[in-house]
Amino acid sequence: MSDASQLPPPVLAVDNLRVAYGARVAVGGVSFRIDRGEIFGLLGPNGAGKTSTLSAIEGLVKPKSGRSLIDGIDTVQHPLEAKARLGVQLQSSSFQAELSIEQIAKLYAGLYGVHLSREQIDASMRTIGLDAELGKRFKQLSGGQQQRMALYIATIHEPLLLLLDEPTAGLDPQSRRALWQRIEQARGAGRSILLTTHSMEEAQAVCDRVAIIDHGALLTTGTPAELIEKHKDDPRVLEVAHGPVTLEDVFIGLTGSEIRD
Ligand SMILES: Nc1ncnc2c1ncn2[C@@H]1O[C@H](COP(=O)(O)OP(=O)(O)O)[C@@H](O)[C@H]1O
Ligand SMILES: [Mg+2]
């Protein structure tokens, strides 16, 4: 059984993906792979092309060229089969404003074709610490509660791959830790996760591997420790380091000190 064709395909294979809005190239041909049970972080400053990369994988924008395969399934040629394996948390989540948390859970379960009993919803809401908020509307929740709810909704149909766009942006440290724990639990349940962040701390705390992206191109890929080892003698990195080289030094060294708004 050493034949390579017997191996399962990677959970996500992105090959030379290009995204453009009119003449503006947002993603200029990126390639990477995510294996089973892996948390992969796409790190990049504002405007680097993170959301555009995710949008192309999700089928929200049509790539100009290249392709992405989820569990070996081409997302453009077989969008329904690919999406059935995908759970998505967009950069800013908003659900139907007038519905309660419980109604939202039921609505999305129904959309995914999953039956959830009252007991199952209660148990899930207890797990994510929202059992006291069942009657509240989404917009009445705190930022951390909203992100936990959005992550729960993204996993209702037990997808193989989760795409989380800046899942912890704007959260306080306690909420951020709670969400990291939820993301690690999702990995423990056999899912793979692609998340975007500009937090080096987050990349080091939860990501098995990361890629640094800027101006629509991947600059480097590896474990956080590998990236430090690989780039610690780069003069651009040494110039910005204060003492032993950190992942943030590598990030700033490779993407430059210019401020992006
Ligand atoms: N709908 C759009 N129309 C035109 N340009 C866009 C659109 N969305 C993003 N862009 C541009 O594409 C580039 C990448 O954006 P984005 O993927 O949102 O980056 P990130 O998520 O890393 O901040 C930026 O220059 C941004 O201004
Ligand atoms: Mg973005």
PDB file of C-alpha atoms in Angstrom, residues 35-228:
ATOM      1  CA  ASP A  35      -3.219  18.401   5.971  1.00  0.00           C
ATOM      2  CA  ARG A  36      -5.685  16.564   8.159  1.00  0.00           C
ATOM      3  CA  GLY A  37      -5.968  17.906  11.685  1.00  0.00           C
ATOM      4  CA  GLU A  38      -3.801  20.924  10.948  1.00  0.00           C
ATOM      5  CA  ILE A  39      -4.347  24.544  12.014  1.00  0.00           C
ATOM      6  CA  PHE A  40      -2.840  26.732   9.301  1.00  0.00           C
ATOM      7  CA  GLY A  41      -2.490  30.491   9.742  1.00  0.00           C
ATOM      8  CA  LEU A  42      -2.424  33.024   6.919  1.00  0.00           C
ATOM      9  CA  LEU A  43      -0.517  35.991   8.365  1.00  0.00           C
ATOM     10  CA  GLY A  44      -0.444  39.316   6.620  1.00  0.00           C
ATOM     11  CA  PRO A  45      -0.914  43.070   7.083  1.00  0.00           C
ATOM     12  CA  ASN A  46      -4.129  44.825   6.046  1.00  0.00           C
ATOM     13  CA  GLY A  47      -4.768  44.536   2.315  1.00  0.00           C
ATOM     14  CA  ALA A  48      -2.336  41.614   1.901  1.00  0.00           C
ATOM     15  CA  GLY A  49      -4.937  39.409   0.191  1.00  0.00           C
ATOM     16  CA  LYS A  50      -6.032  37.159   3.077  1.00  0.00           C
ATOM     17  CA  THR A  51      -9.801  37.646   2.738  1.00  0.00           C
ATOM     18  CA  SER A  52      -9.586  37.471  -1.066  1.00  0.00           C
ATOM     19  CA  THR A  53      -7.791  34.112  -0.830  1.00  0.00           C
ATOM     20  CA  LEU A  54     -10.488  32.772   1.497  1.00  0.00           C
ATOM     21  CA  SER A  55     -13.262  34.220  -0.688  1.00  0.00           C
ATOM     22  CA  ALA A  56     -11.925  32.365  -3.731  1.00  0.00           C
ATOM     23  CA  ILE A  57     -11.770  29.069  -1.800  1.00  0.00           C
ATOM     24  CA  GLU A  58     -15.317  29.684  -0.519  1.00  0.00           C
ATOM     25  CA  GLY A  59     -16.593  30.399  -4.035  1.00  0.00           C
ATOM     26  CA  LEU A  60     -17.604  33.983  -3.141  1.00  0.00           C
ATOM     27  CA  VAL A  61     -15.280  35.364  -5.814  1.00  0.00           C
ATOM     28  CA  LYS A  62     -14.311  33.560  -8.997  1.00  0.00           C
ATOM     29  CA  PRO A  63     -10.547  33.092  -9.294  1.00  0.00           C
ATOM     30  CA  LYS A  64      -8.955  34.470 -12.488  1.00  0.00           C
ATOM     31  CA  SER A  65      -6.834  31.321 -12.639  1.00  0.00           C
ATOM     32  CA  GLY A  66      -5.513  28.514 -10.492  1.00  0.00           C
ATOM     33  CA  ARG A  67      -7.684  26.239  -8.411  1.00  0.00           C
ATOM     34  CA  SER A  68      -8.470  25.036  -4.947  1.00  0.00           C
ATOM     35  CA  LEU A  69      -9.346  21.458  -4.059  1.00  0.00           C
ATOM     36  CA  ILE A  70     -11.094  20.533  -0.823  1.00  0.00           C
ATOM     37  CA  ASP A  71     -10.516  16.862  -0.026  1.00  0.00           C
ATOM     38  CA  GLY A  72      -9.558  16.494  -3.687  1.00  0.00           C
ATOM     39  CA  ILE A  73     -12.751  18.193  -4.952  1.00  0.00           C
ATOM     40  CA  ASP A  74     -12.391  21.209  -7.243  1.00  0.00           C
ATOM     41  CA  THR A  75     -14.314  24.152  -5.730  1.00  0.00           C
ATOM     42  CA  VAL A  76     -15.211  25.638  -9.137  1.00  0.00           C
ATOM     43  CA  GLN A  77     -16.104  22.417 -10.967  1.00  0.00           C
ATOM     44  CA  HIS A  78     -17.999  20.795  -8.082  1.00  0.00           C
ATOM     45  CA  PRO A  79     -19.056  23.693  -5.825  1.00  0.00           C
ATOM     46  CA  LEU A  80     -21.804  21.848  -3.938  1.00  0.00           C
ATOM     47  CA  GLU A  81     -19.681  18.827  -3.055  1.00  0.00           C
ATOM     48  CA  ALA A  82     -16.783  21.103  -2.058  1.00  0.00           C
ATOM     49  CA  LYS A  83     -18.959  23.399   0.060  1.00  0.00           C
ATOM     50  CA  ALA A  84     -20.520  20.470   1.906  1.00  0.00           C
ATOM     51  CA  ARG A  85     -17.061  19.857   3.384  1.00  0.00           C
ATOM     52  CA  LEU A  86     -16.496  23.503   4.288  1.00  0.00           C
ATOM     53  CA  GLY A  87     -17.466  25.612   7.317  1.00  0.00           C
ATOM     54  CA  VAL A  88     -17.026  29.377   7.046  1.00  0.00           C
ATOM     55  CA  GLN A  89     -16.752  32.258   9.486  1.00  0.00           C
ATOM     56  CA  LEU A  90     -16.597  35.538   7.578  1.00  0.00           C
ATOM     57  CA  GLN A  91     -14.480  38.509   8.693  1.00  0.00           C
ATOM     58  CA  SER A  92     -17.502  40.215  10.193  1.00  0.00           C
ATOM     59  CA  SER A  93     -20.349  37.962  11.153  1.00  0.00           C
ATOM     60  CA  SER A  94     -23.892  39.149  11.312  1.00  0.00           C
ATOM     61  CA  PHE A  95     -26.929  36.972  11.472  1.00  0.00           C
ATOM     62  CA  GLN A  96     -30.601  37.802  11.060  1.00  0.00           C
ATOM     63  CA  ALA A  97     -31.026  40.758  13.404  1.00  0.00           C
ATOM     64  CA  GLU A  98     -34.479  39.943  14.760  1.00  0.00           C
ATOM     65  CA  LEU A  99     -33.923  36.258  15.480  1.00  0.00           C
ATOM     66  CA  SER A 100     -32.917  34.853  18.861  1.00  0.00           C
ATOM     67  CA  ILE A 101     -29.768  32.764  19.311  1.00  0.00           C
ATOM     68  CA  GLU A 102     -31.881  29.637  19.520  1.00  0.00           C
ATOM     69  CA  GLN A 103     -33.752  30.520  16.319  1.00  0.00           C
ATOM     70  CA  ILE A 104     -30.480  31.217  14.506  1.00  0.00           C
ATOM     71  CA  ALA A 105     -29.076  27.816  15.561  1.00  0.00           C
ATOM     72  CA  LYS A 106     -32.234  26.096  14.265  1.00  0.00           C
ATOM     73  CA  LEU A 107     -32.288  28.130  11.051  1.00  0.00           C
ATOM     74  CA  TYR A 108     -28.687  27.284  10.111  1.00  0.00           C
ATOM     75  CA  ALA A 109     -29.052  23.646  11.107  1.00  0.00           C
ATOM     76  CA  GLY A 110     -32.069  23.526   8.785  1.00  0.00           C
ATOM     77  CA  LEU A 111     -30.143  25.183   5.953  1.00  0.00           C
ATOM     78  CA  TYR A 112     -27.383  22.589   6.330  1.00  0.00           C
ATOM     79  CA  GLY A 113     -29.932  19.760   6.506  1.00  0.00           C
ATOM     80  CA  VAL A 114     -28.979  18.862  10.088  1.00  0.00           C
ATOM     81  CA  HIS A 115     -31.689  18.051  12.628  1.00  0.00           C
ATOM     82  CA  LEU A 116     -30.972  19.498  16.061  1.00  0.00           C
ATOM     83  CA  SER A 117     -33.173  18.591  18.999  1.00  0.00           C
ATOM     84  CA  ARG A 118     -33.896  21.100  21.741  1.00  0.00           C
ATOM     85  CA  GLU A 119     -31.571  19.052  23.991  1.00  0.00           C
ATOM     86  CA  GLN A 120     -28.742  19.164  21.461  1.00  0.00           C
ATOM     87  CA  ILE A 121     -29.046  22.935  21.097  1.00  0.00           C
ATOM     88  CA  ASP A 122     -29.080  23.354  24.878  1.00  0.00           C
ATOM     89  CA  ALA A 123     -25.981  21.168  25.238  1.00  0.00           C
ATOM     90  CA  SER A 124     -24.091  23.047  22.491  1.00  0.00           C
ATOM     91  CA  MET A 125     -24.991  26.417  23.970  1.00  0.00           C
ATOM     92  CA  ARG A 126     -23.773  25.234  27.366  1.00  0.00           C
ATOM     93  CA  THR A 127     -20.491  24.132  25.789  1.00  0.00           C
ATOM     94  CA  ILE A 128     -19.911  27.575  24.263  1.00  0.00           C
ATOM     95  CA  GLY A 129     -21.174  29.396  27.353  1.00  0.00           C
ATOM     96  CA  LEU A 130     -24.289  30.850  25.707  1.00  0.00           C
ATOM     97  CA  ASP A 131     -26.938  28.838  27.579  1.00  0.00           C
ATOM     98  CA  ALA A 132     -28.033  31.928  29.494  1.00  0.00           C
ATOM     99  CA  GLU A 133     -28.383  33.906  26.217  1.00  0.00           C
ATOM    100  CA  LEU A 134     -30.706  31.622  24.218  1.00  0.00           C
ATOM    101  CA  GLY A 135     -33.468  34.217  24.024  1.00  0.00           C
ATOM    102  CA  LYS A 136     -31.150  37.115  23.122  1.00  0.00           C
ATOM    103  CA  ARG A 137     -30.653  38.484  19.646  1.00  0.00           C
ATOM    104  CA  PHE A 138     -27.243  38.123  17.990  1.00  0.00           C
ATOM    105  CA  LYS A 139     -26.608  41.884  18.087  1.00  0.00           C
ATOM    106  CA  GLN A 140     -27.208  41.896  21.868  1.00  0.00           C
ATOM    107  CA  LEU A 141     -24.262  39.522  22.452  1.00  0.00           C
ATOM    108  CA  SER A 142     -20.734  40.692  23.352  1.00  0.00           C
ATOM    109  CA  GLY A 143     -18.002  40.437  20.708  1.00  0.00           C
ATOM    110  CA  GLY A 144     -16.633  37.233  22.230  1.00  0.00           C
ATOM    111  CA  GLN A 145     -20.105  35.672  22.431  1.00  0.00           C
ATOM    112  CA  GLN A 146     -20.781  36.621  18.787  1.00  0.00           C
ATOM    113  CA  GLN A 147     -17.523  35.008  17.637  1.00  0.00           C
ATOM    114  CA  ARG A 148     -18.245  31.812  19.611  1.00  0.00           C
ATOM    115  CA  MET A 149     -21.717  31.669  18.084  1.00  0.00           C
ATOM    116  CA  ALA A 150     -20.335  32.258  14.583  1.00  0.00           C
ATOM    117  CA  LEU A 151     -17.790  29.459  15.088  1.00  0.00           C
ATOM    118  CA  TYR A 152     -20.542  27.148  16.344  1.00  0.00           C
ATOM    119  CA  ILE A 153     -22.702  27.911  13.285  1.00  0.00           C
ATOM    120  CA  ALA A 154     -19.717  27.236  11.001  1.00  0.00           C
ATOM    121  CA  THR A 155     -19.345  23.736  12.492  1.00  0.00           C
ATOM    122  CA  ILE A 156     -23.022  22.663  12.673  1.00  0.00           C
ATOM    123  CA  HIS A 157     -22.666  20.353   9.635  1.00  0.00           C
ATOM    124  CA  GLU A 158     -19.359  18.916  10.955  1.00  0.00           C
ATOM    125  CA  PRO A 159     -17.214  20.118   8.046  1.00  0.00           C
ATOM    126  CA  LEU A 160     -13.777  18.714   7.258  1.00  0.00           C
ATOM    127  CA  LEU A 161     -12.292  22.196   6.808  1.00  0.00           C
ATOM    128  CA  LEU A 162     -13.012  25.450   8.644  1.00  0.00           C
ATOM    129  CA  LEU A 163     -12.138  28.854   7.200  1.00  0.00           C
ATOM    130  CA  LEU A 164     -11.988  31.539   9.900  1.00  0.00           C
ATOM    131  CA  ASP A 165     -11.284  35.122   8.824  1.00  0.00           C
ATOM    132  CA  GLU A 166      -9.705  37.030  11.733  1.00  0.00           C
ATOM    133  CA  PRO A 167     -11.760  35.071  14.288  1.00  0.00           C
ATOM    134  CA  THR A 168     -10.308  36.830  17.335  1.00  0.00           C
ATOM    135  CA  ALA A 169     -10.030  40.416  16.046  1.00  0.00           C
ATOM    136  CA  GLY A 170     -11.247  42.879  18.661  1.00  0.00           C
ATOM    137  CA  LEU A 171     -11.694  40.331  21.467  1.00  0.00           C
ATOM    138  CA  ASP A 172     -10.439  40.794  25.030  1.00  0.00           C
ATOM    139  CA  PRO A 173      -7.753  38.339  26.257  1.00  0.00           C
ATOM    140  CA  GLN A 174     -10.237  36.051  28.050  1.00  0.00           C
ATOM    141  CA  SER A 175     -12.516  35.778  25.017  1.00  0.00           C
ATOM    142  CA  ARG A 176      -9.530  35.250  22.751  1.00  0.00           C
ATOM    143  CA  ARG A 177      -8.270  32.370  24.904  1.00  0.00           C
ATOM    144  CA  ALA A 178     -11.752  30.835  24.967  1.00  0.00           C
ATOM    145  CA  LEU A 179     -11.925  30.995  21.178  1.00  0.00           C
ATOM    146  CA  TRP A 180      -8.433  29.470  20.800  1.00  0.00           C
ATOM    147  CA  GLN A 181      -9.653  26.606  22.945  1.00  0.00           C
ATOM    148  CA  ARG A 182     -12.710  26.154  20.706  1.00  0.00           C
ATOM    149  CA  ILE A 183     -10.506  26.171  17.597  1.00  0.00           C
ATOM    150  CA  GLU A 184      -8.220  23.544  19.149  1.00  0.00           C
ATOM    151  CA  GLN A 185     -11.266  21.465  20.079  1.00  0.00           C
ATOM    152  CA  ALA A 186     -12.405  21.615  16.443  1.00  0.00           C
ATOM    153  CA  ARG A 187      -8.999  20.257  15.425  1.00  0.00           C
ATOM    154  CA  GLY A 188      -9.320  17.580  18.104  1.00  0.00           C
ATOM    155  CA  ALA A 189     -12.625  16.572  16.488  1.00  0.00           C
ATOM    156  CA  GLY A 190     -10.728  15.870  13.258  1.00  0.00           C
ATOM    157  CA  ARG A 191     -11.234  19.148  11.417  1.00  0.00           C
ATOM    158  CA  SER A 192      -8.558  21.171   9.680  1.00  0.00           C
ATOM    159  CA  ILE A 193      -8.562  24.925  10.108  1.00  0.00           C
ATOM    160  CA  LEU A 194      -7.391  27.788   7.919  1.00  0.00           C
ATOM    161  CA  LEU A 195      -7.454  31.059   9.843  1.00  0.00           C
ATOM    162  CA  THR A 196      -6.221  34.543   9.088  1.00  0.00           C
ATOM    163  CA  THR A 197      -4.686  36.798  11.697  1.00  0.00           C
ATOM    164  CA  HIS A 198      -2.224  39.574  12.178  1.00  0.00           C
ATOM    165  CA  SER A 199      -1.467  38.438  15.694  1.00  0.00           C
ATOM    166  CA  MET A 200       1.912  36.737  15.998  1.00  0.00           C
ATOM    167  CA  GLU A 201       0.914  35.595  19.468  1.00  0.00           C
ATOM    168  CA  GLU A 202      -2.116  33.867  18.001  1.00  0.00           C
ATOM    169  CA  ALA A 203      -0.041  32.273  15.244  1.00  0.00           C
ATOM    170  CA  GLN A 204       2.406  30.897  17.797  1.00  0.00           C
ATOM    171  CA  ALA A 205      -0.283  29.814  20.251  1.00  0.00           C
ATOM    172  CA  VAL A 206      -2.563  27.855  17.927  1.00  0.00           C
ATOM    173  CA  CYS A 207      -1.099  27.417  14.427  1.00  0.00           C
ATOM    174  CA  ASP A 208       0.784  24.271  13.468  1.00  0.00           C
ATOM    175  CA  ARG A 209       2.048  26.030  10.329  1.00  0.00           C
ATOM    176  CA  VAL A 210       1.773  29.557   8.994  1.00  0.00           C
ATOM    177  CA  ALA A 211       2.344  31.388   5.738  1.00  0.00           C
ATOM    178  CA  ILE A 212       3.185  35.086   5.542  1.00  0.00           C
ATOM    179  CA  ILE A 213       1.328  36.814   2.714  1.00  0.00           C
ATOM    180  CA  ASP A 214       1.785  40.338   1.370  1.00  0.00           C
ATOM    181  CA  HIS A 215       0.731  42.109  -1.826  1.00  0.00           C
ATOM    182  CA  GLY A 216      -1.048  38.922  -2.876  1.00  0.00           C
ATOM    183  CA  ALA A 217       2.046  36.691  -2.700  1.00  0.00           C
ATOM    184  CA  LEU A 218       3.180  34.104  -0.144  1.00  0.00           C
ATOM    185  CA  LEU A 219       6.587  35.131   1.165  1.00  0.00           C
ATOM    186  CA  THR A 220       7.365  32.102   3.342  1.00  0.00           C
ATOM    187  CA  THR A 221       5.668  29.011   4.835  1.00  0.00           C
ATOM    188  CA  GLY A 222       6.525  26.771   7.786  1.00  0.00           C
ATOM    189  CA  THR A 223       6.027  26.213  11.498  1.00  0.00           C
ATOM    190  CA  PRO A 224       6.499  29.408  13.537  1.00  0.00           C
ATOM    191  CA  ALA A 225       9.818  27.994  14.830  1.00  0.00           C
ATOM    192  CA  GLU A 226      10.949  27.113  11.300  1.00  0.00           C
ATOM    193  CA  LEU A 227      10.223  30.633  10.051  1.00  0.00           C
ATOM    194  CA  ILE A 228      12.354  32.158  12.807  1.00  0.00           C
TER     195      ILE A 228
END
